[in-house]
Structure formats: C-alpha cells, structure tokens
Coordinates of C-alpha atoms in Angstrom, one line a residue:
Chain A
M1 CA -6.1 16.9 20.5
E2 CA -9.4 18.8 21.2
I3 CA -12.8 18.3 19.5
S4 CA -15.7 20.6 20.0
Q5 CA -19.1 20.6 18.6
E6 CA -21.7 23.3 18.1
R7 CA -25.0 23.9 15.8
D8 CA -25.8 26.6 13.6
G9 CA -29.2 25.7 12.2
D10 CA -29.3 22.5 10.7
V11 CA -25.5 22.5 10.2
V12 CA -23.2 20.8 13.0
I13 CA -19.8 22.5 13.2
V14 CA -17.0 20.4 14.4
R15 CA -13.9 22.0 15.5
L16 CA -10.6 20.1 15.6
S17 CA -7.4 21.5 17.2
G18 CA -4.1 19.9 17.7
R19 CA -2.7 16.9 16.0
L20 CA -5.1 14.2 14.4
D21 CA -3.0 11.2 14.4
S22 CA -3.5 7.5 15.3
S23 CA -3.6 8.2 19.0
A24 CA -6.5 10.8 18.3
A25 CA -8.2 8.9 15.7
P26 CA -10.6 6.9 17.8
A27 CA -12.1 9.7 19.7
A28 CA -12.2 11.9 16.6
E29 CA -14.2 9.1 14.8
E30 CA -16.7 8.9 17.7
R31 CA -17.3 12.6 17.7
L32 CA -17.5 12.7 14.1
S33 CA -19.9 9.9 13.8
A34 CA -22.0 11.6 16.5
A35 CA -22.3 14.6 14.3
L36 CA -24.3 12.9 11.7
T37 CA -27.6 13.8 13.4
G38 CA -29.5 15.5 10.8
T39 CA -31.4 14.2 8.1
P40 CA -29.7 14.5 5.6
P41 CA -26.6 15.5 7.7
R42 CA -24.8 18.5 7.3
V43 CA -21.3 18.8 8.7
A44 CA -18.6 21.6 8.6
I45 CA -15.3 20.7 10.1
D46 CA -13.3 23.8 11.3
M47 CA -9.6 22.7 10.9
G48 CA -8.3 26.2 11.6
Q49 CA -6.5 25.0 14.6
L50 CA -5.5 21.5 13.4
V51 CA -1.7 21.6 13.3
Y52 CA -1.1 17.9 11.9
I53 CA -2.9 15.1 10.1
S54 CA -1.4 11.6 9.4
S55 CA -2.9 8.8 7.2
A56 CA -4.8 7.8 10.5
G57 CA -6.3 10.8 10.6
L58 CA -7.1 10.9 7.0
R59 CA -8.9 7.6 7.3
V60 CA -11.2 8.9 9.9
L61 CA -12.4 11.7 7.6
L62 CA -12.9 9.2 4.7
V63 CA -15.1 7.1 6.9
L64 CA -17.0 10.1 7.7
A65 CA -17.2 11.1 4.2
K66 CA -18.6 7.9 3.1
K67 CA -21.2 7.9 5.7
V68 CA -22.3 11.2 4.8
Q69 CA -22.6 10.1 1.1
Q70 CA -24.7 7.3 2.1
E71 CA -27.1 9.4 3.9
K72 CA -26.8 11.8 1.1
G73 CA -25.7 14.6 3.2
K74 CA -23.0 17.3 2.8
V75 CA -19.8 17.7 4.5
A76 CA -17.2 20.5 3.9
L77 CA -13.8 21.5 5.7
G78 CA -12.5 25.0 6.3
G79 CA -9.6 26.9 7.7
L80 CA -6.9 24.3 6.8
A81 CA -3.0 25.3 7.4
A82 CA -0.9 24.9 4.5
N83 CA 0.9 21.6 6.1
V84 CA -2.4 20.2 6.5
R85 CA -3.7 21.6 2.9
E86 CA -0.6 19.8 1.4
V87 CA -1.4 16.5 2.8
F88 CA -5.0 16.7 1.4
T89 CA -3.6 17.7 -2.1
V90 CA -0.6 14.9 -2.2
S91 CA -3.1 12.2 -1.1
G92 CA -6.0 13.4 -3.4
F93 CA -8.6 14.2 -0.4
D94 CA -9.0 17.3 -2.0
T95 CA -11.2 15.7 -4.7
I96 CA -13.4 14.2 -2.0
F97 CA -14.2 17.1 0.2
P98 CA -15.0 20.6 -0.6
I99 CA -12.2 22.8 0.9
E100 CA -13.1 26.3 2.0
A101 CA -11.0 29.3 3.3
D102 CA -12.6 29.2 6.6
A103 CA -15.3 27.7 9.1
A104 CA -17.8 30.4 8.0
A105 CA -17.3 29.4 4.3
A106 CA -17.6 25.7 5.0
V107 CA -21.0 26.2 6.9
A108 CA -22.3 28.0 3.5
A109 CA -21.1 25.3 1.4
V110 CA -23.1 22.7 3.4
R111 CA -26.3 24.7 3.5
Chain B
M1 CA -11.0 -12.0 6.2
L2 CA -7.7 -12.5 4.8
S3 CA -4.8 -10.5 5.2
F4 CA -3.2 -8.3 2.3
P5 CA -0.4 -10.3 1.6
E6 CA -2.6 -13.5 1.3
E7 CA -4.8 -11.5 -0.6
I8 CA -2.2 -10.3 -3.1
V9 CA -0.9 -13.9 -3.5
L10 CA -4.3 -15.3 -4.2
L11 CA -5.0 -12.4 -6.7
L12 CA -1.5 -13.2 -8.4
L13 CA -2.6 -16.6 -9.3
D14 CA -4.3 -17.5 -12.6
E15 CA -7.1 -19.3 -11.3
T16 CA -7.4 -21.6 -14.5
K17 CA -3.9 -22.6 -14.5
G18 CA -2.9 -22.5 -11.0
E19 CA 0.3 -20.6 -11.9
F20 CA 1.4 -17.1 -10.9
V21 CA 1.1 -14.3 -13.5
P22 CA 4.3 -13.0 -14.8
L23 CA 5.7 -10.3 -12.5
P24 CA 9.2 -9.0 -12.0
E25 CA 10.5 -10.1 -8.8
S26 CA 11.5 -6.6 -7.5
V27 CA 7.6 -5.5 -8.4
F28 CA 6.5 -8.3 -6.4
A29 CA 8.8 -7.8 -3.3
I30 CA 7.7 -4.3 -3.3
V31 CA 4.0 -5.0 -3.5
M32 CA 4.2 -7.8 -1.0
S33 CA 5.9 -5.5 1.6
G34 CA 3.5 -2.6 0.7
A35 CA 0.6 -5.1 1.5
A36 CA 2.1 -5.9 4.8
L37 CA 2.5 -2.1 5.8
M38 CA -1.0 -1.2 4.7
D39 CA -2.3 -4.0 6.6
L40 CA -0.4 -3.0 9.7
A41 CA -1.7 0.6 9.0
L42 CA -5.4 -0.4 9.1
R43 CA -4.7 -2.6 12.2
N44 CA -3.4 0.7 13.7
R45 CA 0.3 -0.7 14.5
I46 CA 1.8 1.9 12.4
D47 CA 1.0 5.5 10.9
T48 CA 2.4 7.7 8.2
D49 CA 2.6 11.1 7.1
L50 CA 4.1 12.8 4.1
E51 CA 7.8 12.5 5.8
K52 CA 7.8 9.3 7.7
L53 CA 6.5 6.1 9.2
M54 CA 6.0 5.6 13.0
V55 CA 5.4 2.6 14.8
V56 CA 2.5 3.4 17.4
D57 CA 1.7 0.1 18.8
R58 CA 4.1 -3.0 19.1
T59 CA 1.6 -5.4 20.2
P60 CA 1.9 -8.4 17.9
L61 CA -1.4 -9.5 15.9
G62 CA -0.8 -13.2 15.8
D63 CA -0.1 -13.0 12.0
D64 CA 3.5 -14.5 11.2
I65 CA 3.8 -12.0 8.4
L66 CA 2.6 -9.0 9.9
D67 CA 4.4 -9.6 13.1
D68 CA 7.8 -10.2 11.4
V69 CA 7.2 -7.0 9.4
L70 CA 6.2 -5.1 12.6
S71 CA 9.1 -6.4 14.6
G72 CA 11.5 -5.4 11.7
L73 CA 10.1 -1.7 11.8
A74 CA 10.3 -1.7 15.5
G75 CA 13.9 -2.7 15.6
I76 CA 14.8 0.1 13.1
C77 CA 13.0 2.5 15.2
D78 CA 14.8 1.7 18.0
K79 CA 17.9 2.7 16.4
R80 CA 16.8 5.7 14.8
S81 CA 14.5 8.4 15.1
E82 CA 12.7 8.7 11.8
L83 CA 11.9 5.9 9.3
E84 CA 11.0 6.9 5.8
I85 CA 8.1 4.9 4.4
G86 CA 10.3 3.8 1.3
E87 CA 13.3 2.5 3.8
A88 CA 10.3 0.7 5.7
L89 CA 9.4 -0.8 2.3
Y90 CA 12.9 -1.9 1.5
D91 CA 13.1 -3.8 4.7
G92 CA 9.9 -5.7 4.2
A93 CA 10.8 -6.6 0.6
L94 CA 13.9 -8.4 1.3
D95 CA 11.8 -11.2 2.9
A96 CA 9.1 -11.0 0.3
E97 CA 9.8 -14.5 -1.0
E98 CA 9.3 -16.0 2.3
Y99 CA 6.1 -14.0 3.0
R100 CA 4.8 -15.6 -0.3
A101 CA 5.3 -19.3 1.1
R102 CA 3.9 -18.5 4.1
A103 CA 0.8 -16.7 2.7
L104 CA 0.5 -19.6 0.3
N105 CA 0.7 -22.3 3.1
R106 CA -2.1 -20.5 4.9
L107 CA -4.4 -20.4 1.9
I108 CA -3.9 -24.0 1.3
A109 CA -4.8 -24.5 5.0
H110 CA -7.9 -22.3 4.5
G111 CA -9.0 -24.8 1.8
I112 CA -8.7 -21.9 -0.8
L113 CA -5.7 -23.5 -2.8
R114 CA -4.3 -26.8 -3.1
E115 CA -0.5 -27.7 -3.9
E116 CA 0.0 -29.7 -7.1
N117 CA 3.4 -31.1 -8.0
G118 CA 4.5 -32.3 -11.3
R119 CA 6.9 -32.5 -13.8
H120 CA 7.5 -30.9 -17.2
L121 CA 8.8 -33.0 -20.0
W122 CA 9.3 -35.6 -17.4
V123 CA 12.3 -33.7 -16.1
F124 CA 11.6 -30.3 -14.7
R125 CA 9.8 -30.0 -11.6
T126 CA 6.8 -27.7 -11.5
R127 CA 4.5 -26.6 -8.8
R128 CA 1.0 -25.2 -9.2
Y129 CA -1.6 -23.9 -7.1
P130 CA -5.2 -24.6 -8.3
V131 CA -8.0 -22.7 -6.8
I132 CA -10.4 -24.6 -5.1
D133 CA -12.6 -22.0 -3.7
N134 CA -12.7 -18.9 -5.8
A135 CA -15.3 -16.9 -3.6
E136 CA -12.6 -14.5 -2.2
Q137 CA -11.3 -13.8 -5.7
Q138 CA -14.6 -13.3 -7.3
E139 CA -15.7 -11.1 -4.4
V140 CA -12.6 -8.7 -4.5
R141 CA -13.0 -8.2 -8.4
A142 CA -16.6 -7.4 -8.1
R143 CA -15.9 -4.9 -5.4
L144 CA -13.2 -3.4 -7.4
R145 CA -15.2 -3.1 -10.4
Q146 CA -17.9 -1.3 -8.2
I147 CA -15.6 1.1 -6.6
V148 CA -13.5 1.9 -10.1
L149 CA -16.6 2.2 -12.1
S150 CA -18.4 4.5 -9.9
N151 CA -17.8 7.8 -7.9
E152 CA -18.7 6.0 -4.7
I153 CA -16.4 7.4 -1.8
P154 CA -14.0 4.1 -1.2
D155 CA -13.5 2.6 2.3
P156 CA -9.8 2.3 3.3
R157 CA -9.7 -1.3 2.4
D158 CA -10.9 -0.6 -1.2
I159 CA -8.0 1.9 -1.6
V160 CA -5.5 -0.6 -0.4
L161 CA -6.8 -3.3 -2.9
V162 CA -6.8 -0.7 -5.8
C163 CA -3.2 0.1 -5.1
L164 CA -2.3 -3.5 -5.0
I165 CA -4.1 -4.6 -8.1
D166 CA -3.1 -1.7 -10.2
A167 CA 0.7 -2.2 -9.0
C168 CA 0.6 -5.6 -10.2
A169 CA -0.9 -4.5 -13.6
L170 CA -3.7 -6.7 -13.0
M171 CA -6.9 -4.3 -13.6
G172 CA -7.0 -6.0 -16.9
F173 CA -8.2 -9.1 -15.2
V174 CA -10.9 -6.8 -13.5
L175 CA -12.1 -4.6 -16.2
S176 CA -12.3 -4.7 -20.1
A177 CA -9.8 -2.5 -22.1
Q178 CA -12.6 0.1 -22.6
E179 CA -13.3 0.3 -19.1
L180 CA -9.8 0.4 -18.0
E181 CA -9.1 3.3 -20.3
A182 CA -12.1 5.1 -19.1
A183 CA -11.5 4.6 -15.5
T184 CA -7.7 5.4 -15.6
P185 CA -8.3 8.8 -14.0
R186 CA -10.3 7.3 -11.3
I187 CA -7.8 4.6 -10.7
E188 CA -5.1 7.4 -10.2
Q189 CA -7.3 9.1 -7.8
L190 CA -7.9 6.2 -5.8
R191 CA -4.1 5.2 -5.8
K192 CA -3.2 8.6 -4.2
M193 CA -5.4 8.1 -1.1
D194 CA -3.0 5.8 0.6
L195 CA 0.4 7.4 1.4
I196 CA 2.2 3.8 1.7
G197 CA 0.4 2.9 -1.7
Q198 CA 1.4 6.0 -3.2
A199 CA 5.2 5.4 -2.1
S200 CA 5.3 1.6 -2.9
L201 CA 3.3 0.8 -5.6
A202 CA 3.9 3.7 -8.0
R203 CA 4.5 3.2 -11.5
P204 CA 7.5 5.2 -13.1
P205 CA 7.5 8.9 -12.1
R206 CA 4.6 10.9 -13.3
P207 CA 5.0 14.7 -14.1
R208 CA 3.2 17.3 -12.0
R209 CA 3.4 15.4 -8.8
S210 CA 4.1 17.5 -5.7
S211 CA 7.7 17.7 -4.7
N212 CA 7.1 16.3 -1.2
S213 CA 5.3 13.3 -2.7
P214 CA 6.5 10.0 -0.9
R215 CA 6.3 8.5 -4.4
R216 CA 9.5 10.7 -5.1
R217 CA 11.4 9.6 -2.0
C218 CA 11.0 5.9 -2.9
D219 CA 12.7 6.2 -6.4
Q220 CA 15.9 5.6 -4.7
V221 CA 15.1 2.8 -2.5
R222 CA 13.3 1.1 -5.6
S223 CA 16.8 1.4 -7.4
R224 CA 18.8 -0.1 -4.8
L225 CA 16.1 -3.0 -4.6
L226 CA 16.2 -3.4 -8.4
L227 CA 20.4 -3.7 -8.0
K228 CA 20.1 -6.0 -5.1
T229 CA 17.8 -8.5 -7.0
S230 CA 19.7 -8.4 -10.2
L231 CA 23.0 -8.9 -8.3
A232 CA 21.7 -11.9 -6.5
Q233 CA 20.1 -13.2 -9.7
H234 CA 23.6 -13.0 -11.5
A235 CA 25.9 -14.0 -8.5
Y236 CA 26.3 -17.5 -9.8
P237 CA 27.2 -16.8 -13.4
V238 CA 29.6 -14.1 -12.2
S239 CA 31.4 -16.4 -9.9
I240 CA 31.8 -18.9 -12.7
I241 CA 33.2 -16.2 -15.0
R242 CA 35.7 -15.4 -12.2
Q243 CA 36.7 -19.0 -12.1
A244 CA 37.3 -19.3 -15.8
Y245 CA 39.2 -16.1 -15.7
D246 CA 41.4 -17.4 -12.6
L247 CA 42.2 -20.4 -14.4
A248 CA 43.1 -18.9 -17.5
F249 CA 44.9 -15.5 -16.0
G250 CA 45.2 -16.3 -12.3
Q251 CA 48.4 -14.6 -11.5
R252 CA 47.2 -11.4 -13.4
L253 CA 43.9 -11.4 -11.7
R254 CA 45.5 -11.6 -8.2
Q255 CA 47.7 -8.9 -9.0
H256 CA 44.9 -7.0 -10.3
D257 CA 42.6 -7.5 -7.1
A258 CA 45.8 -6.5 -4.9
A259 CA 46.2 -3.5 -6.8
F260 CA 42.4 -2.5 -6.8
P261 CA 41.0 -3.8 -3.7
A262 CA 37.0 -3.9 -3.9
S263 CA 35.5 -1.4 -1.7
P264 CA 33.9 -2.5 1.6

C-alpha cells in the first residue's frame, strides 16, 4: 500500500492507494495520526486508488475519526471505488464519515 | 484487561444470584465463539472482509482459549484457500462449553468470582459463582451506557462489547426500558460496525440488509449448529426409545434398518 500526503491551505489531504488490510494498517494508522496537525484538524482522505479495505483497515479509519471528533475537527473521504463503498455501507461506516464523490469534494467538505 | 470470552462469561452472570442468566445454548455457543474471534481480530491475528476470514499471524498469545481458536482456524486454512466468517464461528462454537469452563476458572483465579457448591432440596447439586469484585461489570456497563446513549464515535472495543451484550439480549441490564427503546437505532448502527459481530451475533434476519451481508451467509451455519445442539440434547431419549422399540419389535426393526440403511 502507498500513502502520500499534501496540504491544501488548512486541509491535509492523505492519498491511499492499494490495499488497506492488516499488513498495511500499522503504517496507515501512523501516517493518518501524523496528519492531525491543525487546530482543529481538517483531513480529506483520497481513496480513489484504494482497491480493497478489510476490517483492520476500517478500524484504522475509526480510530482516526474518533481522534478528529475529540479535537473537534473534520474528516471526509472521497473517490471510493464501488467495492470499497459497499464495505462502508454494509458496516455502517458511511454513518460516521461524510463520503464524497472525489478528493476535491472531500476537501471542500472539511473546509 | 479481560479477554472478550472472559468478559462475556462475567457479564452473563447475575451478580446478585451468582447464576447465569438464561440463554439458549446455541446462542451462547455462537456468542462465545464470536467473542474469541473479535478478540483475535483486535490482537491482529485474523482479519476479515465481506467475503472471508483470514489468519494473518499464527503467533500464540498465551491465552488458552484464543490460542485454541486460532490454532483451529489455522488448521482449516491449511486445508482450504478460503474460510467464511460463519464457518469460523461454527468451528469455535463447538467448544464453547469448554471455553466457558476455562474462562470461569480464570475469573476465579483473578479473584473476581468464587465457586460455591451446594444442594437444592438436599438432593440436586448446584453450583453458583457469586461475584466478589464487580468493578469490571460496573465499568463495562457504565461504558456501554455512555457509548449507546450518545453520538460519540466508539472505539473498536466498545463496538465488540455492544455486539456481545446485545446478542445476549442483556441491554436491559444496562438501560431502562425507555432508554432501550430510544437507543435501538444507535445499537443497530454500532452492531453493524464489526463484520464478525454482524455475522455471528445477528438476531433473526432483518429486511433491507445488503445481499452481500455476512449476516445472511451465517444463517445456514446457525441452522446447522442449532440442529447439532438439539440432536445432542435429544440423543439419550432417542436411544431409550430405540431400545424400547427393539424389545417390542426387534425383528421388524432390524428388517427395516436393512431395507433402509441410514445415510452416512
């Protein structure tokens, strides 16, 4: 899995590509925690290149969402592939995260 | 911190009577197995998706319940390329009674419970487990109230506890009737968030769920477990009836068996 990060004003954009599963989860958790820099933090996660997510990956995002809530920040996801979107729907994670059509919309949602 | 199998055994005890709250054996077996699987998932030994369960690390944890379940799953994965969550649950559920006994022994060793043997009407042996230290029970109930009665984002452990408690229909011990009614949508939301919990601890199928839900695929496994449990419970009476038939109609029964051999 590859993780990259950039900044657009006060929004941190994290781009995830590949598979977010148990082997990728520790690195993803570390990188996403490091993205919580602003006060309050604003994080947009571009999942356009993410092809797979498992329960371990969902837990990483859950932990991130909890931290963001505690710091009264905002987080949004964008560009989910249909199979990844289905995981969010079945698991109810779509009730935790705003899910936008693409990364640009996710950035706008957390501004 | 207690493991989830220990936690569920403790929470199933009525702390005033020291007896287990009534729960069908098949439900208990699935819940116990689900507790072990969810513990293994949080300890990064297994991972799941909508289709299957994967063993990702076979390193033992030093917990005789979790290590047994992990070893069983690894054994299945050695023989097959894919393992469904429902099948993994079924495998663990077969040893649920043994796991309950181990969990009880550990809770006694930790000084949380004590074992008390007695007799009912001077004849029937009874065994109770009065709670000595109810701090863990109180803490879990307080945490559950906080998470269910708010919009706080749960942590993964909270979700597992909600799944386990609701599957055992124990939310009534944590919430008042009015609170429970008001919190039902929230409980539903939390229960969906763990795919093992969703598959294993589901109540009867609800409409409008996704066709790809693990819950749906678990239905067949649950039916098999129910059948196995009820067969085990009725094995003794059936053998008595068969002996009585044999005495009365032995020759005809043997002829019948020869004509219609039991399927393997």
